[in-house]
PDB file of C-alpha atoms in Angstrom:
ATOM      1  CA  GLN R   1       7.525   9.268  -7.279  1.00 87.00           C
ATOM      2  CA  LEU R   2       6.508  12.903  -7.271  1.00 92.00           C
ATOM      3  CA  GLN R   3       7.584  15.065  -4.339  1.00 96.00           C
ATOM      4  CA  LEU R   4       5.902  18.301  -3.332  1.00 97.00           C
ATOM      5  CA  GLN R   5       7.473  21.236  -1.518  1.00 97.00           C
ATOM      6  CA  GLU R   6       5.555  24.312  -0.429  1.00 98.00           C
ATOM      7  CA  SER R   7       7.211  27.692  -0.098  1.00 97.00           C
ATOM      8  CA  GLY R   8       6.191  31.247   0.641  1.00 95.00           C
ATOM      9  CA  PRO R   9       6.374  34.029   3.204  1.00 94.00           C
ATOM     10  CA  GLY R  10       5.817  32.847   6.736  1.00 94.00           C
ATOM     11  CA  LEU R  11       4.333  36.181   7.747  1.00 97.00           C
ATOM     12  CA  VAL R  12       1.716  38.204   5.877  1.00 98.00           C
ATOM     13  CA  LYS R  13       0.091  41.462   6.936  1.00 98.00           C
ATOM     14  CA  PRO R  14      -3.699  41.731   7.221  1.00 98.00           C
ATOM     15  CA  SER R  15      -5.462  42.851   4.013  1.00 97.00           C
ATOM     16  CA  GLU R  16      -2.493  41.781   1.866  1.00 98.00           C
ATOM     17  CA  THR R  17      -2.330  38.882  -0.593  1.00 98.00           C
ATOM     18  CA  LEU R  18      -0.809  35.569   0.448  1.00 98.00           C
ATOM     19  CA  SER R  19       1.172  33.848  -2.282  1.00 98.00           C
ATOM     20  CA  LEU R  20       2.366  30.267  -1.971  1.00 98.00           C
ATOM     21  CA  THR R  21       4.152  27.987  -4.396  1.00 98.00           C
ATOM     22  CA  CYS R  22       4.203  24.220  -4.569  1.00 98.00           C
ATOM     23  CA  SER R  23       7.309  22.979  -6.387  1.00 97.00           C
ATOM     24  CA  VAL R  24       7.045  19.510  -7.829  1.00 96.00           C
ATOM     25  CA  SER R  25       9.986  17.224  -8.474  1.00 95.00           C
ATOM     26  CA  GLY R  26      10.224  13.706  -9.832  1.00 94.00           C
ATOM     27  CA  GLY R  27       7.963  14.067 -12.834  1.00 91.00           C
ATOM     28  CA  SER R  28       5.613  16.187 -14.869  1.00 90.00           C
ATOM     29  CA  ILE R  29       2.649  17.902 -13.269  1.00 90.00           C
ATOM     30  CA  THR R  30       0.429  17.510 -16.299  1.00 91.00           C
ATOM     31  CA  SER R  31      -1.802  14.489 -16.497  1.00 89.00           C
ATOM     32  CA  SER R  32      -5.503  14.014 -16.919  1.00 88.00           C
ATOM     33  CA  SER R  33      -5.355  11.865 -13.781  1.00 91.00           C
ATOM     34  CA  TYR R  34      -3.965  14.657 -11.592  1.00 93.00           C
ATOM     35  CA  TYR R  35      -6.022  16.873  -9.332  1.00 93.00           C
ATOM     36  CA  TRP R  36      -3.830  19.516  -7.687  1.00 95.00           C
ATOM     37  CA  GLY R  37      -5.053  21.352  -4.661  1.00 95.00           C
ATOM     38  CA  TRP R  38      -4.414  23.197  -1.456  1.00 98.00           C
ATOM     39  CA  VAL R  39      -5.561  22.282   2.040  1.00 98.00           C
ATOM     40  CA  ARG R  40      -4.989  24.283   5.185  1.00 98.00           C
ATOM     41  CA  GLN R  41      -5.085  23.621   8.895  1.00 98.00           C
ATOM     42  CA  PRO R  42      -5.516  26.467  11.393  1.00 97.00           C
ATOM     43  CA  PRO R  43      -3.680  26.012  14.692  1.00 97.00           C
ATOM     44  CA  GLY R  44      -5.322  23.290  16.765  1.00 95.00           C
ATOM     45  CA  LYS R  45      -8.090  22.751  14.219  1.00 96.00           C
ATOM     46  CA  GLY R  46      -9.020  20.327  11.484  1.00 96.00           C
ATOM     47  CA  LEU R  47      -8.298  20.194   7.776  1.00 97.00           C
ATOM     48  CA  GLU R  48      -9.974  22.651   5.421  1.00 96.00           C
ATOM     49  CA  TRP R  49     -10.064  22.254   1.650  1.00 96.00           C
ATOM     50  CA  ILE R  50      -9.132  25.471  -0.148  1.00 97.00           C
ATOM     51  CA  GLY R  51      -9.448  24.531  -3.790  1.00 96.00           C
ATOM     52  CA  THR R  52      -8.532  22.217  -6.655  1.00 95.00           C
ATOM     53  CA  ILE R  53      -7.220  22.654 -10.183  1.00 94.00           C
ATOM     54  CA  TYR R  54      -7.458  19.903 -12.777  1.00 90.00           C
ATOM     55  CA  TYR R  55      -6.823  19.535 -16.473  1.00 84.00           C
ATOM     56  CA  THR R  56      -4.490  22.545 -15.925  1.00 84.00           C
ATOM     57  CA  VAL R  57      -7.239  25.169 -16.082  1.00 87.00           C
ATOM     58  CA  ASN R  58     -10.397  23.918 -14.363  1.00 91.00           C
ATOM     59  CA  THR R  59     -10.762  25.114 -10.781  1.00 94.00           C
ATOM     60  CA  ASN R  60     -13.035  24.703  -7.785  1.00 93.00           C
ATOM     61  CA  TYR R  61     -12.802  26.696  -4.585  1.00 95.00           C
ATOM     62  CA  ASN R  62     -14.219  26.472  -1.095  1.00 94.00           C
ATOM     63  CA  PRO R  63     -17.228  28.837  -0.981  1.00 92.00           C
ATOM     64  CA  SER R  64     -16.123  29.965   2.464  1.00 94.00           C
ATOM     65  CA  LEU R  65     -13.238  31.852   0.823  1.00 96.00           C
ATOM     66  CA  ARG R  66     -15.774  34.186  -0.807  1.00 95.00           C
ATOM     67  CA  GLY R  67     -13.842  34.463  -4.045  1.00 95.00           C
ATOM     68  CA  ARG R  68     -10.486  35.358  -2.470  1.00 97.00           C
ATOM     69  CA  GLY R  69      -8.565  32.317  -3.691  1.00 97.00           C
ATOM     70  CA  THR R  70      -6.818  31.649  -7.003  1.00 97.00           C
ATOM     71  CA  ILE R  71      -4.986  28.443  -7.896  1.00 97.00           C
ATOM     72  CA  SER R  72      -2.911  28.143 -11.045  1.00 96.00           C
ATOM     73  CA  VAL R  73      -0.425  25.811 -12.687  1.00 95.00           C
ATOM     74  CA  ASP R  74       2.887  26.817 -14.277  1.00 94.00           C
ATOM     75  CA  THR R  75       3.910  23.855 -16.396  1.00 93.00           C
ATOM     76  CA  SER R  76       7.194  25.492 -17.438  1.00 93.00           C
ATOM     77  CA  LYS R  77       8.320  25.618 -13.810  1.00 95.00           C
ATOM     78  CA  ASN R  78       6.502  22.475 -12.638  1.00 95.00           C
ATOM     79  CA  GLN R  79       4.744  24.514  -9.969  1.00 96.00           C
ATOM     80  CA  ILE R  80       1.280  25.034  -8.567  1.00 97.00           C
ATOM     81  CA  SER R  81       0.506  28.330  -6.911  1.00 97.00           C
ATOM     82  CA  LEU R  82      -2.062  29.667  -4.486  1.00 98.00           C
ATOM     83  CA  LYS R  83      -2.987  33.295  -4.044  1.00 98.00           C
ATOM     84  CA  LEU R  84      -5.319  34.334  -1.252  1.00 98.00           C
ATOM     85  CA  SER R  85      -6.300  37.980  -1.166  1.00 98.00           C
ATOM     86  CA  SER R  86      -7.453  40.249   1.665  1.00 98.00           C
ATOM     87  CA  VAL R  87      -6.122  37.938   4.347  1.00 98.00           C
ATOM     88  CA  THR R  88      -7.118  38.192   7.985  1.00 98.00           C
ATOM     89  CA  ALA R  89      -5.974  36.467  11.140  1.00 98.00           C
ATOM     90  CA  ALA R  90      -8.435  33.677  10.333  1.00 97.00           C
ATOM     91  CA  ASP R  91      -6.187  32.711   7.413  1.00 98.00           C
ATOM     92  CA  THR R  92      -3.354  31.824   9.766  1.00 98.00           C
ATOM     93  CA  ALA R  93      -2.692  28.128   9.190  1.00 98.00           C
ATOM     94  CA  VAL R  94      -0.395  25.429   7.906  1.00 98.00           C
ATOM     95  CA  TYR R  95      -0.920  25.289   4.155  1.00 98.00           C
ATOM     96  CA  TYR R  96      -0.486  21.968   2.351  1.00 98.00           C
ATOM     97  CA  CYS R  97      -0.126  21.284  -1.336  1.00 98.00           C
ATOM     98  CA  ARG R  98      -1.908  18.077  -2.293  1.00 96.00           C
ATOM     99  CA  LEU R  99      -2.014  15.937  -5.412  1.00 95.00           C
ATOM    100  CA  HIS R 100      -4.859  13.497  -5.837  1.00 92.00           C
ATOM    101  CA  VAL R 101      -4.192  10.896  -8.512  1.00 92.00           C
ATOM    102  CA  SER R 102      -7.233   9.106  -9.862  1.00 89.00           C
ATOM    103  CA  LEU R 103      -6.463   6.044 -11.956  1.00 89.00           C
ATOM    104  CA  LEU R 104      -8.709   3.328 -13.240  1.00 87.00           C
ATOM    105  CA  GLU R 105      -7.388   0.763 -10.798  1.00 84.00           C
ATOM    106  CA  ASN R 106      -6.785   2.938  -7.754  1.00 87.00           C
ATOM    107  CA  ALA R 107      -6.456   6.423  -6.365  1.00 89.00           C
ATOM    108  CA  PHE R 108      -3.885   7.958  -4.065  1.00 89.00           C
ATOM    109  CA  ASP R 109      -2.632  11.230  -2.621  1.00 92.00           C
ATOM    110  CA  ILE R 110       0.738  12.875  -2.351  1.00 94.00           C
ATOM    111  CA  TRP R 111       1.116  15.740   0.114  1.00 96.00           C
ATOM    112  CA  GLY R 112       3.780  18.312   0.743  1.00 97.00           C
ATOM    113  CA  GLN R 113       5.140  18.769   4.236  1.00 97.00           C
ATOM    114  CA  GLY R 114       3.229  22.015   4.675  1.00 97.00           C
ATOM    115  CA  THR R 115       4.238  25.603   5.238  1.00 98.00           C
ATOM    116  CA  VAL R 116       3.224  27.782   8.167  1.00 98.00           C
ATOM    117  CA  VAL R 117       1.607  31.114   7.377  1.00 98.00           C
ATOM    118  CA  THR R 118       0.870  33.695  10.045  1.00 98.00           C
ATOM    119  CA  VAL R 119      -1.259  36.730   9.329  1.00 98.00           C
ATOM    120  CA  SER R 120      -0.262  39.545  11.640  1.00 96.00           C
ATOM    121  CA  SER R 121       0.731  43.183  11.510  1.00 95.00           C
TER     122      SER R 121
ATOM    123  CA  GLN D   1     -19.343  22.844  11.617  1.00 79.00           C
ATOM    124  CA  SER D   2     -17.981  20.229   9.194  1.00 86.00           C
ATOM    125  CA  VAL D   3     -20.059  18.802   6.366  1.00 90.00           C
ATOM    126  CA  LEU D   4     -18.987  15.302   7.438  1.00 96.00           C
ATOM    127  CA  THR D   5     -19.562  14.322  11.072  1.00 97.00           C
ATOM    128  CA  GLN D   6     -16.998  12.366  13.057  1.00 98.00           C
ATOM    129  CA  PRO D   7     -16.794  11.699  16.786  1.00 98.00           C
ATOM    130  CA  PRO D   8     -14.209  14.072  18.276  1.00 97.00           C
ATOM    131  CA  SER D   9     -12.450  11.298  20.144  1.00 98.00           C
ATOM    132  CA  ALA D  10     -11.991   7.549  20.304  1.00 98.00           C
ATOM    133  CA  SER D  11      -9.812   5.287  22.389  1.00 97.00           C
ATOM    134  CA  GLY D  12      -8.668   1.717  22.779  1.00 97.00           C
ATOM    135  CA  THR D  13      -6.034  -0.452  24.374  1.00 97.00           C
ATOM    136  CA  PRO D  14      -3.195  -2.147  22.491  1.00 97.00           C
ATOM    137  CA  GLY D  15      -4.415  -5.113  20.488  1.00 97.00           C
ATOM    138  CA  GLN D  16      -8.022  -3.931  20.453  1.00 97.00           C
ATOM    139  CA  ARG D  17     -10.141  -3.165  17.416  1.00 98.00           C
ATOM    140  CA  VAL D  18     -11.553   0.351  17.161  1.00 98.00           C
ATOM    141  CA  THR D  19     -13.850   1.926  14.628  1.00 98.00           C
ATOM    142  CA  ILE D  20     -14.300   5.574  13.681  1.00 98.00           C
ATOM    143  CA  SER D  21     -17.494   6.663  11.995  1.00 98.00           C
ATOM    144  CA  CYS D  22     -18.112   9.360   9.420  1.00 98.00           C
ATOM    145  CA  SER D  23     -21.614  10.528   8.632  1.00 98.00           C
ATOM    146  CA  GLY D  24     -22.616  12.596   5.641  1.00 97.00           C
ATOM    147  CA  SER D  25     -25.473  13.000   3.212  1.00 95.00           C
ATOM    148  CA  SER D  26     -26.689  11.810  -0.162  1.00 95.00           C
ATOM    149  CA  SER D  27     -24.735  14.550  -1.942  1.00 93.00           C
ATOM    150  CA  ASN D  28     -21.361  13.553  -0.536  1.00 94.00           C
ATOM    151  CA  ILE D  29     -20.822  10.102   1.013  1.00 96.00           C
ATOM    152  CA  GLY D  30     -23.999   8.804  -0.567  1.00 95.00           C
ATOM    153  CA  SER D  31     -22.692   9.626  -4.044  1.00 93.00           C
ATOM    154  CA  ASN D  32     -18.912   9.362  -3.813  1.00 93.00           C
ATOM    155  CA  SER D  33     -16.031   7.307  -2.503  1.00 93.00           C
ATOM    156  CA  VAL D  34     -14.691   8.073   0.960  1.00 96.00           C
ATOM    157  CA  TYR D  35     -11.067   8.692   1.829  1.00 97.00           C
ATOM    158  CA  TRP D  36      -9.471   8.354   5.252  1.00 98.00           C
ATOM    159  CA  TYR D  37      -6.361  10.168   6.449  1.00 98.00           C
ATOM    160  CA  GLN D  38      -4.100   9.704   9.435  1.00 98.00           C
ATOM    161  CA  GLN D  39      -2.305  12.746  10.798  1.00 98.00           C
ATOM    162  CA  LEU D  40       0.445  12.255  13.306  1.00 97.00           C
ATOM    163  CA  PRO D  41       1.509  15.242  15.447  1.00 93.00           C
ATOM    164  CA  ALA D  42       3.267  17.954  13.431  1.00 92.00           C
ATOM    165  CA  ALA D  43       3.036  15.915  10.234  1.00 96.00           C
ATOM    166  CA  ALA D  44       1.165  16.132   6.972  1.00 97.00           C
ATOM    167  CA  PRO D  45      -1.905  13.935   6.550  1.00 97.00           C
ATOM    168  CA  LYS D  46      -1.270  10.473   5.153  1.00 96.00           C
ATOM    169  CA  LEU D  47      -3.821   8.629   3.042  1.00 96.00           C
ATOM    170  CA  LEU D  48      -4.936   5.399   4.727  1.00 96.00           C
ATOM    171  CA  ILE D  49      -7.981   4.363   2.711  1.00 97.00           C
ATOM    172  CA  SER D  50      -8.988   5.412  -0.788  1.00 95.00           C
ATOM    173  CA  ARG D  51     -12.223   4.768  -2.678  1.00 95.00           C
ATOM    174  CA  SER D  52     -13.934   3.733   0.567  1.00 95.00           C
ATOM    175  CA  ASN D  53     -12.117   0.424   1.041  1.00 96.00           C
ATOM    176  CA  GLN D  54      -8.798   0.366  -0.817  1.00 96.00           C
ATOM    177  CA  ARG D  55      -5.465   0.532   0.960  1.00 95.00           C
ATOM    178  CA  PRO D  56      -2.692   2.427  -0.817  1.00 91.00           C
ATOM    179  CA  SER D  57       0.627   0.673  -1.093  1.00 89.00           C
ATOM    180  CA  GLY D  58       2.424   0.520   2.249  1.00 92.00           C
ATOM    181  CA  VAL D  59      -0.644   0.851   4.479  1.00 95.00           C
ATOM    182  CA  PRO D  60      -0.912  -2.131   6.872  1.00 96.00           C
ATOM    183  CA  ASP D  61      -3.909  -4.407   6.482  1.00 96.00           C
ATOM    184  CA  ARG D  62      -4.819  -3.573  10.095  1.00 97.00           C
ATOM    185  CA  PHE D  63      -6.574  -0.577   8.570  1.00 98.00           C
ATOM    186  CA  SER D  64      -9.809  -1.132   6.674  1.00 98.00           C
ATOM    187  CA  GLY D  65     -12.631   1.024   5.406  1.00 98.00           C
ATOM    188  CA  SER D  66     -16.266   0.510   4.578  1.00 97.00           C
ATOM    189  CA  LYS D  67     -19.196   2.539   3.363  1.00 97.00           C
ATOM    190  CA  SER D  68     -22.933   2.069   3.577  1.00 97.00           C
ATOM    191  CA  GLY D  69     -25.420   4.619   2.337  1.00 97.00           C
ATOM    192  CA  THR D  70     -24.446   8.014   3.716  1.00 97.00           C
ATOM    193  CA  SER D  71     -22.023   6.735   6.337  1.00 98.00           C
ATOM    194  CA  ALA D  72     -18.537   5.321   6.328  1.00 98.00           C
ATOM    195  CA  SER D  73     -16.254   3.707   8.876  1.00 98.00           C
ATOM    196  CA  LEU D  74     -12.571   3.235   9.451  1.00 98.00           C
ATOM    197  CA  ALA D  75     -11.574   0.158  11.434  1.00 98.00           C
ATOM    198  CA  ILE D  76      -8.199  -0.363  13.050  1.00 98.00           C
ATOM    199  CA  SER D  77      -7.457  -3.842  14.341  1.00 98.00           C
ATOM    200  CA  GLY D  78      -4.532  -4.901  16.520  1.00 97.00           C
ATOM    201  CA  LEU D  79      -4.240  -1.369  17.863  1.00 98.00           C
ATOM    202  CA  ARG D  80      -0.700  -0.118  18.432  1.00 98.00           C
ATOM    203  CA  SER D  81       0.662   2.865  20.307  1.00 97.00           C
ATOM    204  CA  GLU D  82       1.882   4.376  17.042  1.00 96.00           C
ATOM    205  CA  ASP D  83      -1.721   4.522  15.817  1.00 97.00           C
ATOM    206  CA  GLU D  84      -2.373   7.387  18.219  1.00 97.00           C
ATOM    207  CA  ALA D  85      -3.167  10.230  15.853  1.00 98.00           C
ATOM    208  CA  ASP D  86      -5.938  12.327  14.348  1.00 98.00           C
ATOM    209  CA  TYR D  87      -8.070  10.642  11.686  1.00 98.00           C
ATOM    210  CA  TYR D  88     -10.082  12.456   9.033  1.00 98.00           C
ATOM    211  CA  CYS D  89     -12.639  11.265   6.528  1.00 98.00           C
ATOM    212  CA  ALA D  90     -13.139  13.137   3.269  1.00 96.00           C
ATOM    213  CA  THR D  91     -15.007  12.987   0.010  1.00 95.00           C
ATOM    214  CA  TRP D  92     -16.459  15.165  -2.729  1.00 91.00           C
ATOM    215  CA  ASP D  93     -19.681  17.066  -2.167  1.00 90.00           C
ATOM    216  CA  GLY D  94     -21.546  16.702  -5.405  1.00 84.00           C
ATOM    217  CA  SER D  95     -19.810  15.493  -8.514  1.00 76.00           C
ATOM    218  CA  PHE D  96     -16.303  14.067  -8.774  1.00 70.00           C
ATOM    219  CA  SER D  97     -13.823  16.959  -9.043  1.00 70.00           C
ATOM    220  CA  GLY D  98     -16.284  19.204  -7.254  1.00 77.00           C
ATOM    221  CA  PRO D  99     -15.873  20.639  -3.754  1.00 87.00           C
ATOM    222  CA  TRP D 100     -13.896  18.429  -1.424  1.00 91.00           C
ATOM    223  CA  VAL D 101     -15.108  18.155   2.177  1.00 94.00           C
ATOM    224  CA  PHE D 102     -13.418  16.871   5.329  1.00 96.00           C
ATOM    225  CA  GLY D 103     -14.811  15.545   8.563  1.00 97.00           C
ATOM    226  CA  GLY D 104     -13.919  17.402  11.726  1.00 97.00           C
ATOM    227  CA  GLY D 105     -11.401  14.765  12.720  1.00 98.00           C
ATOM    228  CA  THR D 106     -11.236  12.111  15.442  1.00 98.00           C
ATOM    229  CA  LYS D 107      -8.449  12.064  17.993  1.00 98.00           C
ATOM    230  CA  LEU D 108      -7.535   8.437  18.665  1.00 98.00           C
ATOM    231  CA  THR D 109      -5.904   7.722  22.001  1.00 98.00           C
ATOM    232  CA  VAL D 110      -4.189   4.412  22.701  1.00 97.00           C
ATOM    233  CA  LEU D 111      -4.563   3.792  26.419  1.00 95.00           C
TER     234      LEU D 111
END
């Protein structure tokens, strides 16, 4: 069973770039059935999809990010990364790494435990 | 304003059956499977229902999902105190592998 662990700086200054890493253990991250993504949750609010990467290079992002997000896969390190540029206080949230597995017979998710990111000077 | 609409709150007493609705449009729920998540306090979301009505391994059969047209529902029977949590519906908006959208979440209180 794959396990996901997010890591990154807990505090980022406004206008800087937030960089997070999702380290995957228990198996390879490459499969045509895998859809890797990031989801965030601002304090006291609901879940917000950030973006997805599949087939290692295809990406989709939430339009509300206005082009600030980049998700990539490093197969040599078994990691998925998220970069979010020009951050503001509105980007303060718990950030989750999520794997959606879509098989012929079923589909399921695996989530990391989340990492707290605060944007503040 | 979420793309998918859920009631902000729901409640029930132990043993009761409660349902949580999720309303969308033809481009999301009307075209794709719906997923339901349970989020306990200070925890990551946990998948309860996939592909509108399938339970992943380990999810009790007290939880069930359904979909009709542009709406979906999560039903919880035999309500327990440990079911008190936030529940979210989600699906793709447009094609599979396209943008993923969540409902605003429903806070379930067990009275």
